[in-house]
Coordinates of C-alpha atoms and ligand atoms in Angstrom, one line a residue:
X1 CA 95.7 131.3 96.5
X2 CA 96.7 128.1 98.4
X3 CA 100.4 128.3 99.0
X4 CA 102.2 125.2 97.5
X5 CA 103.0 123.9 100.9
X6 CA 99.5 123.7 102.1
X7 CA 98.2 121.9 99.3
X8 CA 96.0 118.8 99.9
X9 CA 95.8 115.6 97.7
X10 CA 93.0 113.1 96.9
X11 CA 95.4 110.3 97.0
X12 CA 98.1 110.0 99.8
X13 CA 100.7 107.0 100.4
X14 CA 102.5 106.6 103.6
X15 CA 105.5 104.3 103.8
X16 CA 108.5 104.3 106.1
X17 CA 110.7 105.5 103.4
X18 CA 110.2 108.3 100.7
X19 CA 110.7 107.0 97.2
X20 CA 113.7 109.2 96.7
X21 CA 117.4 109.1 97.9
X22 CA 119.4 112.3 98.8
X23 CA 122.7 112.8 97.0
X24 CA 125.0 115.5 98.0
X25 CA 127.8 116.3 95.3
X26 CA 131.3 117.8 96.3
X27 CA 130.1 121.2 96.2
X28 CA 127.3 120.7 98.7
X29 CA 124.6 120.6 95.9
X30 CA 121.6 118.4 96.7
X31 CA 119.9 116.2 94.2
X32 CA 117.0 113.8 94.8
X33 CA 117.0 110.6 92.8
X34 CA 114.1 108.0 92.5
X35 CA 115.2 105.1 94.5
X36 CA 115.0 101.9 92.4
X37 CA 112.3 99.6 93.8
X38 CA 109.2 97.6 93.1
X39 CA 107.0 100.0 95.2
X40 CA 108.1 103.2 93.4
X41 CA 107.3 101.5 90.1
X42 CA 104.0 100.2 91.2
X43 CA 102.9 103.5 92.6
X44 CA 104.1 105.4 89.4
X45 CA 101.6 103.3 87.3
X46 CA 98.5 104.2 89.7
X47 CA 99.5 107.7 90.1
X48 CA 99.7 108.3 86.5
X49 CA 97.8 111.3 85.6
X50 CA 96.7 112.3 89.2
X51 CA 98.4 114.5 91.7
X52 CA 99.3 112.6 94.8
X53 CA 101.3 113.0 98.0
X54 CA 103.8 110.5 99.5
X55 CA 104.5 110.8 103.2
X56 CA 107.8 109.2 104.5
X57 CA 111.2 109.4 106.1
X58 CA 113.8 111.0 103.8
X59 CA 116.7 108.6 104.7
X60 CA 118.9 110.5 107.0
X61 CA 118.4 111.4 110.8
X62 CA 117.6 114.9 112.1
X63 CA 115.5 117.7 110.8
X64 CA 113.4 116.9 107.7
X65 CA 113.6 118.9 104.5
X66 CA 110.5 121.1 103.6
X67 CA 107.9 119.2 101.6
X68 CA 108.9 119.5 97.8
X69 CA 107.5 118.2 94.5
X70 CA 109.0 115.6 92.1
X71 CA 106.9 115.9 88.9
X72 CA 103.3 115.5 89.8
X73 CA 104.2 113.8 93.3
X74 CA 104.3 115.9 96.4
X75 CA 107.0 114.5 98.7
X76 CA 106.2 115.1 102.4
X77 CA 109.2 114.2 104.6
X78 CA 108.7 113.0 108.2
X79 CA 111.7 113.7 110.5
X80 CA 113.4 110.9 112.6
X81 CA 116.0 111.7 115.2
X82 CA 118.8 109.2 115.6
X83 CA 117.4 107.8 118.7
X84 CA 114.1 107.3 116.9
X85 CA 115.8 105.6 114.1
X86 CA 117.4 103.2 116.6
X87 CA 114.3 102.5 118.7
X88 CA 111.3 102.8 116.3
X89 CA 113.1 101.5 113.0
X90 CA 116.1 99.3 114.0
X91 CA 114.5 98.3 117.3
X92 CA 110.8 97.8 117.3
X93 CA 110.3 97.3 113.5
X94 CA 113.4 95.3 112.7
X95 CA 114.3 93.4 116.0
X96 CA 110.8 92.9 117.4
X97 CA 108.1 92.9 114.6
X98 CA 110.4 91.4 111.8
X99 CA 111.4 88.3 113.6
X100 CA 108.1 87.8 115.3
X101 CA 106.4 87.9 111.8
X102 CA 108.7 85.8 110.2
X103 CA 108.2 82.7 112.4
X104 CA 110.5 83.7 115.1
X105 CA 113.4 82.4 113.1
X106 CA 115.5 84.4 115.7
X107 CA 114.0 85.4 119.0
X108 CA 112.2 88.8 118.9
X109 CA 113.4 91.4 121.4
X110 CA 110.7 93.2 123.5
X111 CA 111.6 96.6 125.0
X112 CA 109.0 99.1 126.3
X113 CA 111.0 102.0 125.3
X114 CA 111.2 100.9 121.5
X115 CA 107.4 100.3 121.7
X116 CA 106.8 103.8 123.1
X117 CA 108.9 105.2 120.4
X118 CA 107.2 103.1 117.6
X119 CA 103.8 104.6 119.0
X120 CA 105.2 108.2 118.9
X121 CA 106.5 107.9 115.4
X122 CA 103.4 106.4 114.1
X123 CA 101.6 109.5 115.5
X124 CA 103.9 111.7 113.5
X125 CA 103.2 109.8 110.3
X126 CA 99.3 110.0 111.1
X127 CA 99.5 113.7 111.5
X128 CA 101.5 114.2 108.3
X129 CA 99.0 112.1 106.4
X130 CA 96.0 114.1 107.7
X131 CA 97.8 117.4 106.9
X132 CA 98.2 116.5 103.2
X133 CA 95.0 114.5 102.7
X134 CA 92.0 116.4 101.1
X135 CA 88.5 115.9 102.1
X136 CA 87.4 112.3 101.3
X137 CA 90.9 111.3 100.0
X138 CA 92.1 107.8 99.6
X139 CA 95.1 107.0 101.9
X140 CA 97.3 103.9 101.1
X141 CA 99.4 102.9 104.1
X142 CA 102.3 100.4 103.7
X143 CA 103.8 97.8 105.8
X144 CA 104.7 96.7 109.5
X145 CA 106.5 99.9 110.3
X146 CA 103.1 101.7 110.3
X147 CA 100.5 99.4 111.9
X148 CA 99.0 102.2 114.2
X149 CA 98.5 104.7 111.5
X150 CA 95.3 103.4 110.1
X151 CA 93.4 104.0 113.5
X152 CA 95.4 107.2 114.3
X153 CA 94.2 108.7 110.9
X154 CA 90.6 107.5 111.4
X155 CA 90.4 109.1 114.6
X156 CA 91.4 112.4 113.4
X157 CA 89.9 112.2 109.9
X158 CA 86.9 110.0 109.7
X159 CA 86.2 111.2 106.3
X160 CA 89.3 109.4 104.7
X161 CA 89.2 105.9 102.9
X162 CA 92.1 104.2 104.4
X163 CA 93.9 101.0 103.1
X164 CA 97.0 99.2 104.5
X165 CA 99.1 96.6 102.8
X166 CA 101.5 94.2 104.7
X167 CA 104.6 93.3 102.6
X168 CA 105.6 90.7 105.1
X169 CA 103.8 87.7 106.4
X170 CA 101.2 88.0 109.3
X171 CA 102.1 85.3 111.8
X172 CA 99.9 82.7 113.4
X173 CA 98.0 83.8 116.4
X174 CA 100.1 81.5 118.6
X175 CA 103.2 83.6 117.8
X176 CA 101.5 86.9 117.3
X177 CA 100.2 86.6 120.9
X178 CA 103.8 86.8 122.3
X179 CA 103.7 90.5 121.5
X180 CA 103.1 92.5 124.7
X181 CA 101.2 95.1 122.5
X182 CA 99.1 92.7 120.3
X183 CA 95.8 94.2 121.0
X184 CA 97.1 97.9 120.4
X185 CA 98.5 96.6 117.0
X186 CA 95.3 95.0 115.9
X187 CA 93.2 98.1 117.1
X188 CA 95.7 100.1 115.0
X189 CA 95.0 98.1 111.9
X190 CA 91.2 98.0 112.4
X191 CA 91.2 101.7 111.6
X192 CA 91.5 100.7 108.0
X193 CA 88.7 100.0 105.6
X194 CA 90.6 97.4 103.7
X195 CA 93.7 95.3 104.9
X196 CA 95.8 93.7 102.0
X197 CA 98.0 90.6 102.7
X198 CA 100.4 88.6 100.5
X199 CA 98.7 85.3 101.0
X200 CA 95.2 84.2 102.1
X201 CA 96.7 82.5 105.0
X202 CA 98.1 85.9 106.3
X203 CA 94.7 87.4 106.1
X204 CA 93.4 84.4 107.9
X205 CA 96.0 84.6 110.5
X206 CA 95.1 88.4 111.0
X207 CA 91.5 87.5 111.4
X208 CA 92.2 84.7 113.9
X209 CA 94.2 87.2 116.0
X210 CA 91.3 89.7 116.0
X211 CA 88.9 86.9 117.3
X212 CA 91.2 85.6 120.0
X213 CA 92.8 88.7 121.2
X214 CA 89.9 91.3 120.7
X215 CA 86.8 88.9 120.8
X216 CA 85.7 90.4 117.5
X217 CA 83.2 88.6 115.1
X218 CA 84.4 87.7 111.6
X219 CA 82.1 87.0 108.8
X220 CA 83.8 85.5 105.7
X221 CA 86.7 87.9 105.1
X222 CA 85.3 90.7 107.3
X223 CA 85.9 91.7 110.8
X224 CA 83.2 93.5 112.5
X225 CA 84.7 96.0 114.8
X226 CA 83.0 97.9 117.5
X227 CA 85.9 100.2 118.4
X228 CA 88.3 100.4 121.4
X229 CA 87.9 97.8 124.0
X230 CA 85.3 96.1 121.7
X231 CA 82.5 97.5 123.8
X232 CA 79.5 95.8 122.2
X233 CA 77.1 98.4 123.4
X234 CA 79.3 101.2 122.5
X235 CA 80.3 103.0 119.2
X236 CA 78.5 102.0 116.1
X237 CA 80.2 99.1 114.3
X238 CA 82.3 99.2 111.3
X239 CA 83.4 96.4 109.0
X240 CA 87.1 95.8 107.9
X241 CA 87.9 93.5 105.1
X242 CA 91.1 91.7 105.1
X243 CA 92.1 89.7 101.9
X244 CA 95.2 88.5 99.9
X245 CA 96.4 90.9 97.1
X246 CA 99.7 89.3 96.1
X247 CA 102.3 91.8 95.0
X248 CA 104.2 91.5 91.8
X249 CA 106.9 93.2 89.5
X250 CA 107.0 95.5 86.6
X251 CA 107.2 92.5 84.3
X252 CA 107.2 94.5 81.0
X253 CA 109.8 97.0 82.2
X254 CA 112.1 94.1 83.1
X255 CA 111.6 92.1 80.2
X256 CA 112.5 95.2 78.0
X257 CA 115.7 95.7 80.0
X258 CA 116.7 92.2 79.9
X259 CA 116.4 92.0 76.1
X260 CA 118.5 95.1 75.6
X261 CA 121.7 94.0 73.5
X262 CA 124.0 95.7 76.0
X263 CA 122.6 93.5 78.8
X264 CA 122.6 90.4 76.9
X265 CA 126.3 91.1 76.2
X266 CA 127.0 91.9 79.7
X267 CA 125.5 88.5 80.7
X268 CA 128.1 86.8 78.3
X269 CA 130.9 88.8 80.0
X270 CA 129.9 87.8 83.2
X271 CA 129.6 84.1 82.5
X272 CA 133.2 84.3 81.0
X273 CA 134.3 86.0 84.2
X274 CA 132.8 83.0 86.2
X275 CA 135.2 80.8 83.9
X276 CA 132.4 79.7 81.5
X277 CA 131.1 77.0 83.8
X278 CA 128.5 74.4 82.4
X279 CA 126.1 75.2 85.3
X280 CA 125.8 78.5 87.3
X281 CA 123.7 78.3 90.4
X282 CA 122.7 81.7 91.7
X283 CA 121.2 83.2 94.8
X284 CA 120.2 86.9 95.3
X285 CA 119.1 88.1 98.6
X286 CA 119.3 90.9 101.2
X287 CA 121.7 89.5 103.7
X288 CA 118.8 88.4 106.0
X289 CA 118.3 85.4 108.2
X290 CA 114.7 84.9 106.8
X291 CA 116.3 84.3 103.3
X292 CA 117.8 80.8 104.2
X293 CA 121.1 81.7 103.1
X294 CA 123.0 79.3 105.6
X295 CA 120.7 76.4 104.7
X296 CA 121.4 77.0 101.0
X297 CA 125.1 77.0 101.6
X298 CA 124.9 73.9 103.7
X299 CA 123.1 71.9 100.8
X300 CA 125.6 73.3 98.3
X301 CA 128.7 72.4 100.5
X302 CA 127.3 68.9 100.9
X303 CA 126.9 68.7 97.2
X304 CA 130.5 69.6 96.6
X305 CA 131.6 67.2 99.2
X306 CA 129.5 64.4 97.8
X307 CA 131.2 65.2 94.4
X308 CA 127.9 65.7 92.7
X309 CA 128.9 69.0 91.6
X310 CA 132.4 70.6 91.4
X311 CA 134.3 73.5 89.8
X312 CA 135.1 74.4 87.0
X313 CA 131.9 72.6 85.5
X314 CA 129.6 74.1 88.4
X315 CA 129.9 77.2 90.3
X316 CA 127.5 78.9 92.9
X317 CA 127.3 82.7 92.7
X318 CA 125.7 84.3 96.0
X319 CA 124.9 88.1 95.9
X320 CA 124.0 89.1 99.5
X321 CA 123.1 92.8 99.5
X322 CA 124.2 94.6 102.6
X323 CA 121.2 95.1 104.9
X324 CA 120.4 96.3 108.6
X325 CA 124.0 96.1 109.7
X326 CA 123.5 97.9 112.9
X327 CA 121.1 95.1 114.2
X328 CA 123.0 92.3 116.2
X329 CA 121.3 89.3 114.4
X330 CA 122.4 90.7 110.9
X331 CA 126.1 91.0 112.1
X332 CA 126.1 87.6 113.5
X333 CA 124.5 86.1 110.4
X334 CA 127.1 87.9 108.1
X335 CA 129.9 86.4 110.1
X336 CA 128.5 82.9 109.9
X337 CA 127.8 83.0 106.2
X338 CA 131.3 84.4 105.4
X339 CA 133.0 81.8 107.6
X340 CA 130.9 79.1 105.7
X341 CA 131.8 80.4 102.3
X342 CA 135.6 80.6 103.2
X343 CA 135.4 76.9 104.4
X344 CA 133.7 75.6 101.1
X345 CA 136.2 77.6 99.1
X346 CA 139.1 76.4 101.0
X347 CA 137.9 72.9 100.6
X348 CA 136.7 72.8 97.0
X349 CA 138.1 75.7 94.9
X350 CA 141.1 75.2 92.8
X351 CA 143.5 77.8 91.4
X352 CA 141.3 79.7 89.0
X353 CA 138.2 77.6 89.7
X354 CA 136.1 79.0 92.4
X355 CA 133.4 77.0 94.1
X356 CA 131.3 80.0 95.7
X357 CA 131.5 83.6 94.3
X358 CA 130.3 85.5 97.4
X359 CA 129.4 89.2 96.5
X360 CA 128.5 91.3 99.5
X361 CA 127.4 94.3 97.2
X362 CA 124.6 96.1 95.8
X363 CA 124.3 96.2 91.9
X364 CA 122.4 98.4 89.4
X365 CA 119.3 97.2 87.7
X366 CA 121.1 96.2 84.4
X367 CA 123.6 94.2 86.3
X368 CA 120.9 92.3 88.1
X369 CA 119.1 91.6 84.6
X370 CA 122.2 90.3 83.2
X371 CA 123.1 88.1 86.3
X372 CA 119.6 86.6 86.1
X373 CA 120.3 85.5 82.6
X374 CA 123.6 83.9 83.6
X375 CA 121.8 81.7 86.1
X376 CA 121.0 78.2 84.9
X377 CA 119.3 77.4 88.3
X378 CA 118.3 80.1 90.6
X379 CA 117.9 79.2 94.3
X380 CA 115.3 81.1 96.1
X381 CA 115.0 79.2 99.3
X382 CA 113.8 81.5 102.2
X383 CA 112.8 80.1 105.6
X384 CA 109.8 82.7 105.4
X385 CA 109.1 85.5 103.0
X386 CA 106.0 87.6 102.5
X387 CA 106.4 87.1 98.8
X388 CA 109.9 87.2 97.4
X389 CA 110.2 89.2 94.1
X390 CA 113.5 87.9 93.1
X391 CA 111.7 84.7 92.0
X392 CA 109.3 86.7 89.8
X393 CA 112.4 88.8 88.5
X394 CA 114.3 85.7 87.4
X395 CA 111.5 84.0 85.3
X396 CA 110.6 87.3 83.7
X397 CA 114.4 88.1 83.0
X398 CA 114.9 84.7 81.3
X399 CA 113.4 85.8 78.1
X400 CA 115.4 83.2 76.3
X401 CA 113.3 80.5 77.8
X402 CA 116.1 78.9 79.6
X403 CA 116.8 78.5 83.2
X404 CA 115.2 76.7 86.3
X405 CA 113.8 78.1 89.4
X406 CA 114.1 76.3 92.9
X407 CA 111.7 77.9 95.2
X408 CA 110.9 77.4 98.9
X409 CA 107.3 76.5 99.8
X410 CA 107.6 79.2 102.6
X411 CA 107.4 82.1 100.3
X412 CA 104.2 84.0 99.2
X413 CA 105.6 83.4 95.6
X414 CA 105.1 79.6 95.9
X415 CA 101.4 80.1 96.1
X416 CA 101.4 81.3 92.4
X417 CA 104.6 79.8 90.9
X418 CA 103.5 76.2 91.3
X419 CA 105.7 75.2 88.4
X420 CA 108.9 76.0 90.1
X421 CA 111.0 73.2 91.8
X422 CA 109.4 73.6 95.1
X423 CA 111.4 72.7 98.2
X424 CA 111.5 72.8 102.1
X425 CA 114.7 74.5 102.8
X426 CA 114.8 72.9 106.4
X427 CA 115.1 69.5 104.8
X428 CA 118.8 69.6 103.5
X429 CA 118.6 66.3 101.9
X430 CA 115.5 67.1 100.1
X431 CA 116.8 70.5 99.1
X432 CA 120.1 68.8 97.7
X433 CA 117.9 66.4 95.6
X434 CA 115.6 69.3 94.3
X435 CA 118.8 71.4 93.3
X436 CA 120.1 68.3 91.4
X437 CA 116.8 67.6 89.7
X438 CA 116.6 71.4 88.5
X439 CA 120.4 70.8 87.2
X440 CA 119.7 67.6 85.5
X441 CA 116.1 67.6 84.2
X442 CA 115.7 67.6 80.4
X443 CA 115.7 71.0 78.6
X444 CA 112.1 70.3 77.5
X445 CA 110.9 69.9 80.9
X446 CA 112.8 73.0 82.2
X447 CA 111.3 75.0 79.2
X448 CA 107.8 73.8 80.0
X449 CA 108.0 74.8 83.5
X450 CA 109.6 78.2 82.9
X451 CA 107.1 79.1 80.2
X452 CA 104.2 78.6 82.6
X453 CA 105.9 80.6 85.2
X454 CA 106.7 83.5 83.0
X455 CA 103.1 83.5 81.8
X456 CA 101.9 83.7 85.4
X457 CA 104.2 86.6 86.2
X458 CA 103.3 88.5 83.0
X459 CA 99.5 88.2 83.7
X460 CA 99.8 89.1 87.5
X461 CA 102.2 92.0 87.3
X462 CA 102.7 95.0 89.6
X463 CA 100.0 97.1 87.7
X464 CA 97.5 94.4 88.4
X465 CA 98.4 94.3 92.1
X466 CA 97.9 98.0 92.5
X467 CA 94.7 98.0 90.5
X468 CA 93.2 95.1 92.7
X469 CA 94.2 96.7 95.9
X470 CA 92.7 100.0 95.0
X471 CA 89.5 98.3 93.6
X472 CA 89.2 96.3 97.0
X473 CA 89.7 99.6 99.0
X474 CA 87.2 101.4 97.0
X475 CA 84.6 98.7 97.3
X476 CA 85.3 98.0 101.1
X477 CA 81.9 98.3 102.8
X478 CA 83.0 100.4 105.8
X479 CA 79.6 99.8 107.6
X480 CA 78.3 96.1 108.4
X481 CA 75.3 94.7 106.9
X482 CA 72.4 94.3 109.2
X483 CA 73.2 90.6 109.6
X484 CA 76.9 91.2 110.5
X485 CA 75.8 93.9 112.8
X486 CA 73.6 91.8 115.0
X487 CA 75.9 88.6 114.9
Ligands
GDG501 C1 109.9 92.6 101.2 C2 109.3 91.4 101.7 C3 108.3 91.0 99.5 C4 118.4 92.9 95.9 N1 119.5 93.1 95.8 C5 119.9 94.0 94.7 C6 118.5 94.4 94.3 N2 117.7 93.6 95.1 C7 116.1 93.7 94.7 C8 115.6 92.5 94.2 C9 114.2 92.6 94.5 C10 114.2 93.3 95.9 O1 115.5 94.0 96.0 C11 114.0 92.4 97.1 O2 112.8 92.0 97.1 P1 112.3 90.6 97.8 O3 110.9 90.5 97.7 O4 113.1 89.6 97.6 O5 112.6 91.0 99.4 P2 112.4 92.0 100.5 O6 113.6 93.0 100.4 O7 112.7 91.2 101.8 O8 111.1 92.8 100.6 C12 109.2 90.4 100.5 C13 108.6 92.5 99.3 O9 108.8 93.3 100.4 C14 107.6 93.3 98.4 O10 106.4 93.2 98.9 O11 108.2 90.4 98.3 O12 108.6 89.2 101.0 O13 110.3 90.8 102.5 O14 113.4 93.5 93.6 O15 115.9 92.4 92.8 N3 118.4 95.3 93.4 C15 119.4 95.9 92.8 N4 120.7 95.6 93.3 C16 121.0 94.7 94.3 O16 122.1 94.5 94.5 N5 119.2 96.8 91.7

């Protein structure tokens, strides 16, 4: 009999984090709880009824726990030391790749020691994947932290079908080319059979980078890849398909939650706690420089200054979830935002009437569903965002048909949510006008827009995303056609 720890699986997911969090109670008892998040929900639906393994970091540094089972899912922890966490995760992933892939909003930091650590950790993930993958298994790798894993897995296990999905944008080649290890990253990704991106432009950027930096041929949405160094006389060519598969949310689950009487009641209480204003404007973001919170506050501050809006009639609520607090750029951003909120409130709040409610906290799902229902106008104004799930959650949670969505053109979501009030967050005058339009348009106009938006998200939900990705992976050609091979 195969010992439970040596079992292998036909379906393997690899992501930086496992989908569970460890909780230690006062007596030292350990409990693993499913972490709330779209990826977990999406994967739950595709794993339904089949045994699968998930490879990822368990969320704390040092030795990793032994692999364990959570229902049908085998969880396979990958250890990261405190130094690796600093260099691979906070360093190379979040201070090199993240700013580089988000239009260089802040300058990326390049350190050779971070890169070496990224490579080493990617190898460890690849080994873990190979250990749990059965012969011919399907492997789905997630995100920018694991871009070398596809090729590292293929080298060891050519029998596997390998897919990778990028949750963040893929930058234009002019920016990508700044990366000292650009060729290694492209080769890493080309180990996959199928590469999924949020937008068609992201897939096109990737293919342009392959042409410019590796000299590969591309035919339609396929890259013809002849292996390391692109030696055209060498290894037999493979075809890698790169296409857009936009991620979405569990729309049914959220609608059901938002409709619960206790959530509807909670929304009423929240509105009362803000002083029952006529208009609540809302922002919900991880506290990240990509999300455009500073630009948004600039626009809101000016609208208060111009007298176009004022408390107690209008109030702005900003939830800024704590994020990456050990990275310098995030600490600086927090200080800037909190200084700006303080200044606006100093100038425009009155006793009992707050201009900006700033909440640097994490809320549970119910609270979020209630908060969305309180928002008359939702402000989603990132400078760059792979997709932005908050926009899709908002239109779904407003089951009463009310509300209005102001959405940045620089989000993946703007590709689909064309009925939102679209804006360019760099254009502060334009942003102010768009916010006012969303506040003042007729209820009929707003209802018309929200209905179209809700329908769109309902149709293209997270289940559809996962199904589309896996169908594309299963159909990926692997070998080029004769014409492609001779191009
Ligand atoms: C990356 C890409 C892409 C936020 N605060 C709380 C909370 N949230 C939830 C939101 C939403 C999620 O976190 C954030 O998702 P986003 O899509 O907005 O942004 P990123 O975290 O940057 O995610 C992004 C995404 O991956 C998926 O591919 O869309 O472009 O950057 O679900 O609701 N949830 C709870 N409490 C909070 O305080 N419960």
